[in-house]
Coordinates of N, CA and C and ligand atoms in Angstrom, one line a residue:
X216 N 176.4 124.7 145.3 CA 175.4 125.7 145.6 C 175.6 127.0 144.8
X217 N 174.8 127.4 144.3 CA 174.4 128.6 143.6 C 174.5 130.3 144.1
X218 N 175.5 130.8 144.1 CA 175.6 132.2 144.9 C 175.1 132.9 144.9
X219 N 174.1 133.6 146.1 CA 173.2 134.8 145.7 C 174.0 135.7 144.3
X220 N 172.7 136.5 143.8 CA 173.1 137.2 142.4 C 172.0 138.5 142.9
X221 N 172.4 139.3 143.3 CA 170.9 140.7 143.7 C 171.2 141.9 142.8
X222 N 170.3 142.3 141.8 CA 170.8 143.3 140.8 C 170.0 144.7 141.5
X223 N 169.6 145.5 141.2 CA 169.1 146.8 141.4 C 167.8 146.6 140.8
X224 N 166.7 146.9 141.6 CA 165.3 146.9 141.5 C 165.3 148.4 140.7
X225 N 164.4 148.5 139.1 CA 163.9 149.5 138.9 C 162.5 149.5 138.9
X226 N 162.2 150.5 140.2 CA 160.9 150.3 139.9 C 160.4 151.5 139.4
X227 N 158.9 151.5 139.2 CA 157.8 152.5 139.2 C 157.5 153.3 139.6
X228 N 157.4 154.7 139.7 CA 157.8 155.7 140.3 C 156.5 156.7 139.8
X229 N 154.9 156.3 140.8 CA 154.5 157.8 140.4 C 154.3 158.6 141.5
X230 N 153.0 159.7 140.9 CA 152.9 159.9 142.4 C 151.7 160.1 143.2
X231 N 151.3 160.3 144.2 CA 150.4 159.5 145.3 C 148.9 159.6 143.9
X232 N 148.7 161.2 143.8 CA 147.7 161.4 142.9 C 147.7 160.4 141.7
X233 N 148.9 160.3 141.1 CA 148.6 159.6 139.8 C 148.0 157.8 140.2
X234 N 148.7 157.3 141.2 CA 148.6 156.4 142.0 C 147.1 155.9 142.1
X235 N 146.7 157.2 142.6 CA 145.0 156.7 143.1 C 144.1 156.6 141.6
X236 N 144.6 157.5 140.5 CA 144.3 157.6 139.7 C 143.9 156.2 138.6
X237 N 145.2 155.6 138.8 CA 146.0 154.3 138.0 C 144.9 153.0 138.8
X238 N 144.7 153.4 140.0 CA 144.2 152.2 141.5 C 143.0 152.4 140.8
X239 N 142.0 153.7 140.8 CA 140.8 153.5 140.4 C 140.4 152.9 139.0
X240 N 140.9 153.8 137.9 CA 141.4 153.5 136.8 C 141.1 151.9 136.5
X241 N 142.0 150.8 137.3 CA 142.3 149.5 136.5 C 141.1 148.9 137.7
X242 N 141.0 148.9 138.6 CA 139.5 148.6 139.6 C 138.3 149.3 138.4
X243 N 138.0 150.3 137.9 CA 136.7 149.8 136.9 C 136.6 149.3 135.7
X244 N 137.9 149.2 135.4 CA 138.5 148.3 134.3 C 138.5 146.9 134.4
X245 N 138.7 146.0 135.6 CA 138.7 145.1 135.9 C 137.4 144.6 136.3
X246 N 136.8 145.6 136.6 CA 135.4 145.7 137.5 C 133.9 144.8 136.3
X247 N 135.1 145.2 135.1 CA 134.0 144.4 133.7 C 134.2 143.5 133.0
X248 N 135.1 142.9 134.4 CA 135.4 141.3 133.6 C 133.9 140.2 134.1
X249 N 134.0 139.5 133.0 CA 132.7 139.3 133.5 C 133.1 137.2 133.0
X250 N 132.8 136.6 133.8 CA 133.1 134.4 133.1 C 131.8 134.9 131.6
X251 N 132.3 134.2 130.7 CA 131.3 134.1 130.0 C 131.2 132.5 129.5
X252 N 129.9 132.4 129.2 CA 129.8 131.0 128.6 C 129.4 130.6 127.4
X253 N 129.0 131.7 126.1 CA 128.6 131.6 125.5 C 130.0 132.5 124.4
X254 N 131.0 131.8 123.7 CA 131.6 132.4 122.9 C 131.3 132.6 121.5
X255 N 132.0 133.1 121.0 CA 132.2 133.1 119.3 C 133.2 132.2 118.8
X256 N 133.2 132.0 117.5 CA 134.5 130.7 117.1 C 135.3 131.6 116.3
X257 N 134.8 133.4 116.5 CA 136.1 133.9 116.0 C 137.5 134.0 116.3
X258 N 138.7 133.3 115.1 CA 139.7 133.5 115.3 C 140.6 134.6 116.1
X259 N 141.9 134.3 116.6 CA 142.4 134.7 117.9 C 143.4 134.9 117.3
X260 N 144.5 135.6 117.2 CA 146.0 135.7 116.8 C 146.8 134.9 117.9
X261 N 147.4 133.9 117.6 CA 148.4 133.6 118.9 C 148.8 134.3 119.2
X262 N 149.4 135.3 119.1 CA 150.5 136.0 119.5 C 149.8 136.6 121.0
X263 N 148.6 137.0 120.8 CA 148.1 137.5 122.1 C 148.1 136.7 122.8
X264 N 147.6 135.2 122.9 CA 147.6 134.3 123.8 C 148.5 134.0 124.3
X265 N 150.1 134.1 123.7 CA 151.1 134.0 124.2 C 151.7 134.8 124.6
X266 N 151.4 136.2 124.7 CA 151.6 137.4 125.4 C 151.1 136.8 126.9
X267 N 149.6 136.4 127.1 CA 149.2 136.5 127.8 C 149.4 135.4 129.0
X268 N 150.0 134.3 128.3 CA 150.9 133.0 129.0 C 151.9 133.7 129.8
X269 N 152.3 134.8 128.6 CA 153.9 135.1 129.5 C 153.8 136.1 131.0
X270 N 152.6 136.9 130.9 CA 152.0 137.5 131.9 C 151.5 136.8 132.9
X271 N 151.0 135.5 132.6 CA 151.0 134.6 134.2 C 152.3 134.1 134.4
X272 N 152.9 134.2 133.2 CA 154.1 133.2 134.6 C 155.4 134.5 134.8
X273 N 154.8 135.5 135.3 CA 155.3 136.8 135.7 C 154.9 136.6 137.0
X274 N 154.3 135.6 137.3 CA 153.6 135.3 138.8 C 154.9 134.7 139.7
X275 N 154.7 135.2 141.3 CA 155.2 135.2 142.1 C 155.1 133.9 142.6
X276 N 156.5 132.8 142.8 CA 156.1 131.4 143.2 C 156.7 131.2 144.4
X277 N 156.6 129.9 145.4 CA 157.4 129.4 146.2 C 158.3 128.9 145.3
X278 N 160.4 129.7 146.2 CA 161.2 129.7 145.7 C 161.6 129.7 144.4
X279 N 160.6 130.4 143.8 CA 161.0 130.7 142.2 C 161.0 129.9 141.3
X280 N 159.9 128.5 141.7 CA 160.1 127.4 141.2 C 159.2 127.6 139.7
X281 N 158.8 128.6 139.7 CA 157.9 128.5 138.9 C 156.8 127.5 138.1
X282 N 155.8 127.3 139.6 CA 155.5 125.3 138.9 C 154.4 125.8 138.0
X283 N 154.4 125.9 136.7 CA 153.4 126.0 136.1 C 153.7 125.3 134.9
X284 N 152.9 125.2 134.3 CA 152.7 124.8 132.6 C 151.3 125.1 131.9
X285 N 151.0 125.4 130.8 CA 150.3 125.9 130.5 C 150.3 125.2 128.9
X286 N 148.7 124.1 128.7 CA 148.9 124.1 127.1 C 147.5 124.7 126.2
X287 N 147.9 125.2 125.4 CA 147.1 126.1 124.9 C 146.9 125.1 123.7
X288 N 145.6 125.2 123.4 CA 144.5 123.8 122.5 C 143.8 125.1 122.2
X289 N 144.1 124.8 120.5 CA 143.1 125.3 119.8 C 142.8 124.4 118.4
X290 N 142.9 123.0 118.1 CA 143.0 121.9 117.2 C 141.6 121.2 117.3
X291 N 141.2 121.4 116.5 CA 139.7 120.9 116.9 C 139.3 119.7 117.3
X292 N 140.4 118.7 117.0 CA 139.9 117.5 117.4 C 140.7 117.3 119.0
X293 N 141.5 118.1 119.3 CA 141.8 117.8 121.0 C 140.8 118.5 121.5
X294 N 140.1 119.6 121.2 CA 139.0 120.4 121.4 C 137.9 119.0 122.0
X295 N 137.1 118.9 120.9 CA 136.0 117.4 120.8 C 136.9 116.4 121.7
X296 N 138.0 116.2 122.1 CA 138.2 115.1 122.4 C 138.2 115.9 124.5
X297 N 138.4 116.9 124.8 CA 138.2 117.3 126.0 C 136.9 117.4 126.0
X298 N 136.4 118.1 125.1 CA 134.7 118.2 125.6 C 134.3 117.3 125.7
X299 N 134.3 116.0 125.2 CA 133.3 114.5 125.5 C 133.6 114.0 126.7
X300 N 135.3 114.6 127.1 CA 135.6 113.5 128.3 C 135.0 114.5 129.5
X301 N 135.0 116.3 129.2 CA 134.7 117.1 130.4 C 133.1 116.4 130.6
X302 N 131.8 116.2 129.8 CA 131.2 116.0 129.5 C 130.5 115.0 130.3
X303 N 131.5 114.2 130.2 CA 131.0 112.9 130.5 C 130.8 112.8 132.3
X304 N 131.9 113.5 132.7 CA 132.1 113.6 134.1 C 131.2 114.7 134.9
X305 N 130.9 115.8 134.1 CA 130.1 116.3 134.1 C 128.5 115.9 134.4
X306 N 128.5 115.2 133.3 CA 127.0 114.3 133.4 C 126.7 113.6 134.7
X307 N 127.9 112.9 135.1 CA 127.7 112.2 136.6 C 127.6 113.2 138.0
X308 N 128.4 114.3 137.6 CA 128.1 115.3 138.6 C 126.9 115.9 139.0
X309 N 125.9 116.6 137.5 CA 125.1 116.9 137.6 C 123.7 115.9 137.8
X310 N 124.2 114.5 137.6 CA 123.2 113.9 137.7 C 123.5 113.4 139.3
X311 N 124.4 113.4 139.7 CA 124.6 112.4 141.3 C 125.5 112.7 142.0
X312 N 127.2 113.5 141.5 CA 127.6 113.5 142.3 C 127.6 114.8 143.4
X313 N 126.5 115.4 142.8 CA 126.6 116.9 143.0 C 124.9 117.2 144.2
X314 N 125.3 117.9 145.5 CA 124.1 117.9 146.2 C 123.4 118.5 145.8
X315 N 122.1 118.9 146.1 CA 120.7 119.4 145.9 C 121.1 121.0 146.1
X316 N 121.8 120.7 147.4 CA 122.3 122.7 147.5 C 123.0 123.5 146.0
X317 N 123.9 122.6 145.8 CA 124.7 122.6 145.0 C 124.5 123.4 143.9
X318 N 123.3 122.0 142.9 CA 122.4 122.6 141.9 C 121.9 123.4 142.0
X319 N 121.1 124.3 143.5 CA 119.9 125.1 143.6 C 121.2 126.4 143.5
X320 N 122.2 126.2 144.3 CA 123.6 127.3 144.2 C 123.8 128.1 142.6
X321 N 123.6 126.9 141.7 CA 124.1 127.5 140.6 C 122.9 127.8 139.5
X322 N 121.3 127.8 140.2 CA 120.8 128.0 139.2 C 121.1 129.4 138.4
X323 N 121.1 130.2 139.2 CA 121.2 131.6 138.9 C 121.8 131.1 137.7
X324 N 123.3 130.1 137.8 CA 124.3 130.5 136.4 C 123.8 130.0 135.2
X325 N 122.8 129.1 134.7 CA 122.1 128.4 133.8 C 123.0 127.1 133.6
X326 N 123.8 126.7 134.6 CA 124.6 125.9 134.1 C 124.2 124.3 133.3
X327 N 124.6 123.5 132.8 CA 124.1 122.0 133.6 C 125.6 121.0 132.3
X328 N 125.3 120.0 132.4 CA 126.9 119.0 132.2 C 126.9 119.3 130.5
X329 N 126.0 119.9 130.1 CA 126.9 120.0 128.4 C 127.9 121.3 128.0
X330 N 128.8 121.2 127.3 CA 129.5 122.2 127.8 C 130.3 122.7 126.2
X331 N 129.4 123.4 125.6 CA 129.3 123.7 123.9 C 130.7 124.6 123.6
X332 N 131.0 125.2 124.5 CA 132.2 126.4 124.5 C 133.2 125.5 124.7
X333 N 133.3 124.4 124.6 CA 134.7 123.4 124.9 C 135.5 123.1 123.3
X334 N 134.0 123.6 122.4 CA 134.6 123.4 121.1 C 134.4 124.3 120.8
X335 N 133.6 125.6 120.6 CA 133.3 127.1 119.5 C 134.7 127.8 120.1
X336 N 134.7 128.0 121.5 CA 135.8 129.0 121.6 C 137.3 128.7 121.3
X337 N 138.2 129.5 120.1 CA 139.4 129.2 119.5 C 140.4 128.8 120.3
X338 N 140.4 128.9 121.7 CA 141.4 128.3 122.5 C 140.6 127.5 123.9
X339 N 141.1 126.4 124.4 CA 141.4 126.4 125.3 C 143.2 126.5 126.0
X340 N 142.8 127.2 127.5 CA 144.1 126.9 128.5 C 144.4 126.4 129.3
X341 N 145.0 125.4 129.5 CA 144.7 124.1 130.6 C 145.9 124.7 131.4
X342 N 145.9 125.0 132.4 CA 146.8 125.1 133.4 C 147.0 123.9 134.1
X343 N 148.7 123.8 134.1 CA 148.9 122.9 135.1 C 150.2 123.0 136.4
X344 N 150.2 122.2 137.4 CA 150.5 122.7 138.3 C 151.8 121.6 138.3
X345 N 152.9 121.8 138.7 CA 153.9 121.2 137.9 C 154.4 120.6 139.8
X346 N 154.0 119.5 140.5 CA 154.1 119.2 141.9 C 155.4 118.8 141.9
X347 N 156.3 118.1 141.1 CA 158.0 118.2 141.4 C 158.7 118.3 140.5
X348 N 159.9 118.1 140.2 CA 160.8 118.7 138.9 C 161.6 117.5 139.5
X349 N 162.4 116.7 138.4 CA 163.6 115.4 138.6 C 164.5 116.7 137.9
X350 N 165.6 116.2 139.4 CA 167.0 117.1 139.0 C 167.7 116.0 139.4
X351 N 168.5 115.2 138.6 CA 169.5 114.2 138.4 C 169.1 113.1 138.9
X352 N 167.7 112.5 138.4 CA 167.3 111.5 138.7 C 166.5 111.5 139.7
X353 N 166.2 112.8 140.6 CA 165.8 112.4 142.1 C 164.6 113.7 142.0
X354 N 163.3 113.4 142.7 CA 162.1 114.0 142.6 C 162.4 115.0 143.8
X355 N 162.0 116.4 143.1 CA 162.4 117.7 143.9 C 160.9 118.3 144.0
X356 N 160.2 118.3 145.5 CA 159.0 118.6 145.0 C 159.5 120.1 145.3
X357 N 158.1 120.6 144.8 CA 158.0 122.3 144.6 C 157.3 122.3 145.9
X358 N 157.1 124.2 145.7 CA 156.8 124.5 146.9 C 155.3 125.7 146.8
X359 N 154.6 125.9 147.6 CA 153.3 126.5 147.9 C 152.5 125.9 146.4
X360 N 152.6 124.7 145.8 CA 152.4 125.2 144.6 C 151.0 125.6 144.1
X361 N 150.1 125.1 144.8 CA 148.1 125.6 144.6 C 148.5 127.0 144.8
X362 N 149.4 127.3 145.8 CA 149.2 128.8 146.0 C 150.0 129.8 144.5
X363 N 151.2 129.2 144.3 CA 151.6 129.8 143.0 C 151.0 129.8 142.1
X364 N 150.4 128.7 141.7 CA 149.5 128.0 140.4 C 148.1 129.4 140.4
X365 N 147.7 129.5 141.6 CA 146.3 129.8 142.0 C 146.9 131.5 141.4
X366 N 147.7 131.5 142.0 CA 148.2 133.6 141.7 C 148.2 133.6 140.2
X367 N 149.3 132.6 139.3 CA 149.4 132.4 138.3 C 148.3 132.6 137.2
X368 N 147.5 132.2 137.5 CA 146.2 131.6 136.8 C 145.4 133.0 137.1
X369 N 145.5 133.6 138.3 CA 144.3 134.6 138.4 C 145.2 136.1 137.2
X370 N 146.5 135.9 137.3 CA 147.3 136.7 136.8 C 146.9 136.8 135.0
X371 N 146.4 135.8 134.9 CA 146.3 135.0 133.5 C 144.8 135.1 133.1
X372 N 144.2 135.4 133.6 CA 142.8 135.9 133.6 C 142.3 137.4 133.3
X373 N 143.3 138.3 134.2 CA 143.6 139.4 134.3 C 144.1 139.7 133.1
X374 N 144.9 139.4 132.6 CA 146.0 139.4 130.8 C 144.9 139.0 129.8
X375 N 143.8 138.1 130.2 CA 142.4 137.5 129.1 C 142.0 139.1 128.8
X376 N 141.4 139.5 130.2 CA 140.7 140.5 130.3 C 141.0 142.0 129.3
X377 N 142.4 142.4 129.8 CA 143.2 143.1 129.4 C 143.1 143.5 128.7
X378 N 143.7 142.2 127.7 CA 143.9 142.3 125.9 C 142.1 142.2 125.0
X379 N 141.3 142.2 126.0 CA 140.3 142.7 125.2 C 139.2 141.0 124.5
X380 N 140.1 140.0 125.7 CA 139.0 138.9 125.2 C 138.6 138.2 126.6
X381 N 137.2 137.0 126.4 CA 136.7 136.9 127.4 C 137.2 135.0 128.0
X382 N 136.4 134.1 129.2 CA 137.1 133.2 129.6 C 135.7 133.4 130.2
X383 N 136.5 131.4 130.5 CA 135.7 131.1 131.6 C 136.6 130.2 132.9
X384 N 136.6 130.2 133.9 CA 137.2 129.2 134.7 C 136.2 127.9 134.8
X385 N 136.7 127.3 133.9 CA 135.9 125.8 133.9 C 136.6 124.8 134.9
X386 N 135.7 124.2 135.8 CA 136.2 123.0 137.0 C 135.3 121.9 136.4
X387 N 135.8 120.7 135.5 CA 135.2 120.1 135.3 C 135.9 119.2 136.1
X388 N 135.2 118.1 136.8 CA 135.7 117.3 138.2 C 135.4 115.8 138.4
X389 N 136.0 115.3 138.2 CA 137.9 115.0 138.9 C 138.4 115.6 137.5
X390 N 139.1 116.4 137.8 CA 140.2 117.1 136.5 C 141.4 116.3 136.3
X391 N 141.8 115.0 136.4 CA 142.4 113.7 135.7 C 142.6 113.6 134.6
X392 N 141.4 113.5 134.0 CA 141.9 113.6 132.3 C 141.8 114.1 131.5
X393 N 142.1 116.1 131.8 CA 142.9 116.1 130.9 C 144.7 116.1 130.9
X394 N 144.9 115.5 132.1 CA 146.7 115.3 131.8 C 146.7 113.8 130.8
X395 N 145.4 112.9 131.1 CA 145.8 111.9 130.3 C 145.4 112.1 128.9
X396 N 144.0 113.3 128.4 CA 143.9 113.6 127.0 C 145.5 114.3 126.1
X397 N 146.0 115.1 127.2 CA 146.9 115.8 126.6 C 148.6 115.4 127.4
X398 N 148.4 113.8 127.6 CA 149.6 113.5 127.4 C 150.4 114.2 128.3
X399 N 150.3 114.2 129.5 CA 151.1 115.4 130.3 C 152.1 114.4 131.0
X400 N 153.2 115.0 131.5 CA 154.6 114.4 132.3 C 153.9 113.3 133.8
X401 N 154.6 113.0 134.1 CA 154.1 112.3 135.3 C 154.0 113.4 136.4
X402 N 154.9 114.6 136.6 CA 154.3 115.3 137.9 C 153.5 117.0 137.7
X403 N 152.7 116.7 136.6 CA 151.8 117.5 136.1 C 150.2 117.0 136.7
X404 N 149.5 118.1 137.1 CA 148.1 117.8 137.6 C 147.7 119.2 137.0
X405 N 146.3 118.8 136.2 CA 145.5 119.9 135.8 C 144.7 120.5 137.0
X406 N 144.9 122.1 136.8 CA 144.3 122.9 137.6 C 143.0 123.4 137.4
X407 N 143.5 123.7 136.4 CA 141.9 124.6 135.3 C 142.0 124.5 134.2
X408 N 141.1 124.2 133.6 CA 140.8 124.3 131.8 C 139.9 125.9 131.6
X409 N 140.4 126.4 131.2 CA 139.8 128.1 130.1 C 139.5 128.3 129.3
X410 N 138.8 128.1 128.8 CA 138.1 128.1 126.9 C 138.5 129.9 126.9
X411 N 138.8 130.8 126.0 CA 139.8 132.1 126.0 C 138.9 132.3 124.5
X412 N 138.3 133.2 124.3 CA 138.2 134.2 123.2 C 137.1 135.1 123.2
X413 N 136.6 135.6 122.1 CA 135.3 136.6 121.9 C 134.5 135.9 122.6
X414 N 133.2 136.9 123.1 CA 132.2 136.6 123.6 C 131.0 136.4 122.6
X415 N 130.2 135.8 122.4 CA 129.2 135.5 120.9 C 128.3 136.3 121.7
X416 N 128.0 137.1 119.9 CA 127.3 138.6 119.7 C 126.4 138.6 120.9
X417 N 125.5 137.4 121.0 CA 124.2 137.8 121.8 C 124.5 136.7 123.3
X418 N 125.4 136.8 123.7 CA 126.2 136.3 125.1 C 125.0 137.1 126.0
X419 N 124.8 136.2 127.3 CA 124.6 137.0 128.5 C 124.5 136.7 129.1
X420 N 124.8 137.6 130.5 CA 125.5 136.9 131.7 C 124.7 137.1 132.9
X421 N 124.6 136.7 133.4 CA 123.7 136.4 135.2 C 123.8 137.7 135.4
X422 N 123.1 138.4 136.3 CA 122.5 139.8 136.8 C 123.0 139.7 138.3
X423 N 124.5 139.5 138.3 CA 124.8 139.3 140.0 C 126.0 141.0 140.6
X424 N 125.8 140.3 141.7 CA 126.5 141.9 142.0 C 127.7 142.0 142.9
X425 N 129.0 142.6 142.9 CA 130.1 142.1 143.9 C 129.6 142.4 144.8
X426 N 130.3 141.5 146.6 CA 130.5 142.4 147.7 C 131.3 143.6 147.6
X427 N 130.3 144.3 148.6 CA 131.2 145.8 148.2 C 132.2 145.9 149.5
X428 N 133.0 146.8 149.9 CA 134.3 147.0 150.5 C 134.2 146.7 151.9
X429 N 132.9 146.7 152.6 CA 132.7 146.7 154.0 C 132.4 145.5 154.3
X430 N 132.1 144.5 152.6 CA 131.8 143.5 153.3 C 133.2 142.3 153.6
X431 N 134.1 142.9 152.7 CA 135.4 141.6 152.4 C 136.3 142.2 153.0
X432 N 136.4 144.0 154.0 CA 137.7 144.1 154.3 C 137.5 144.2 155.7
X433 N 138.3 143.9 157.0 CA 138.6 144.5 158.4 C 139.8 145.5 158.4
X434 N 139.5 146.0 159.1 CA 140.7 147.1 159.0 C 141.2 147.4 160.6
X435 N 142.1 146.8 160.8 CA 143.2 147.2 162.6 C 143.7 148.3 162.4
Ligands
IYR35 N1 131.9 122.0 137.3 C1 130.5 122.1 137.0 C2 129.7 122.7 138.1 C3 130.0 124.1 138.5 C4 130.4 124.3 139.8 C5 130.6 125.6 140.2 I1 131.0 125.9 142.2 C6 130.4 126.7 139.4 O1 130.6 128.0 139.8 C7 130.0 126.5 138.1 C8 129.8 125.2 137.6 C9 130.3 122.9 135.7 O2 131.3 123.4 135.1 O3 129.2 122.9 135.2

């Protein structure tokens, strides 16, 4: 067994004013993130993308297991090779497996099963959610991990935003293959696929509007 190790927290230290400042501040900053679906195929420096990997997995896990993995595709032909398979499954969704509500739910978004940003935008980020780790042969599952995965990923969205580029959270469903396009371990399951870059010049986005504060909070 491993002996506790507890170092000295340095934290952050402002004060109330600068606080509220910093609160409002990153709330209208955040306030303009917006999914987009229509990118550019302008080039991305890795370096940011990997900045921005390291910023989700800064995320808070059950027992510090950190279950994530994260592969970052930007090779054109694994690109084409996710979009035909997202594609395909997609097509059955929108044609049958998906109810009437469903469809009428998303007209607002222009959605429907072809899915062109699976190859223009310079990256995709396939999150994955890592359900056990073999420690000497024997399967150790993890712990909260949708809920780690889920923090991780919104963390990682947040760092898109940040650094000044745009995303989409793509749920293409049953999300199966892409651990088998991309070759993933046996206790890896894909969470989300994120196509990650510029937004193309003449992008635009649905005319919708948040709940505002009275409607998402209770207060005891
Ligand atoms: N996964 C499909 C359908 C879809 C579902 C929801 I809920 C959305 O908010 C958007 C799309 C697709 O990606 O088209």
């Amino acid at each position: 067994m491993e002996d506790k190790k507890f170092i000295p927290f340095e934290g952050h230290k402002f004060s109330e004013e600068e606080m509220i400042q910093r609160s409002e501040e990153h709330y209208y900053f955040m306030d303009t993130r917006r999914s987009i679906r229509e990118f550019s195929s302008r080039p991305v420096p890795r370096e940011i993308l990997e900045n921005i990997i390291k910023t989700a997995s800064t995320a808070p896990s059950g027992a510090h297991k950190q279950p994530w993995s994260f592969c970052l595709v930007s090779s054109a032909e694994m690109k084409r090779k996710i979009k035909l398979a997202a594609e395909e499954q997609e097509k059955e969704n929108y044609s049958s497996r998906m109810s009437i509500r469903w469809i009428n739910d998303l007209n607002p978004f222009g959605t429907n099963w072809q899915k062109p940003f699976l190859e223009i935008a310079p990256y995709l980020i396939v999150v994955f959610k890592r359900i056990y780790e073999t420690v000497d042969g024997e399967k150790h599952n993890n712990y909260y991990v949708s809920e780690s995965v889920g923090i991780a990923t919104g963390m990682l969205l947040s760092a898109i935003h940040h650094a000044g580029l745009c995303s989409l959270t793509h749920t293409p469903s049953p999300l199966n293959f892409l651990a088998e396009v991309l070759e993933r371990p046996e206790n890896e399951r894909a969470f989300l696929l994120i196509p990650v870059g510029y937004a193309a010049e003449e992008a635009k986005i649905p005319d919708i509007k948040r709940k505002p504060l009275h409607e998402i909070v209770t207060y005891f």
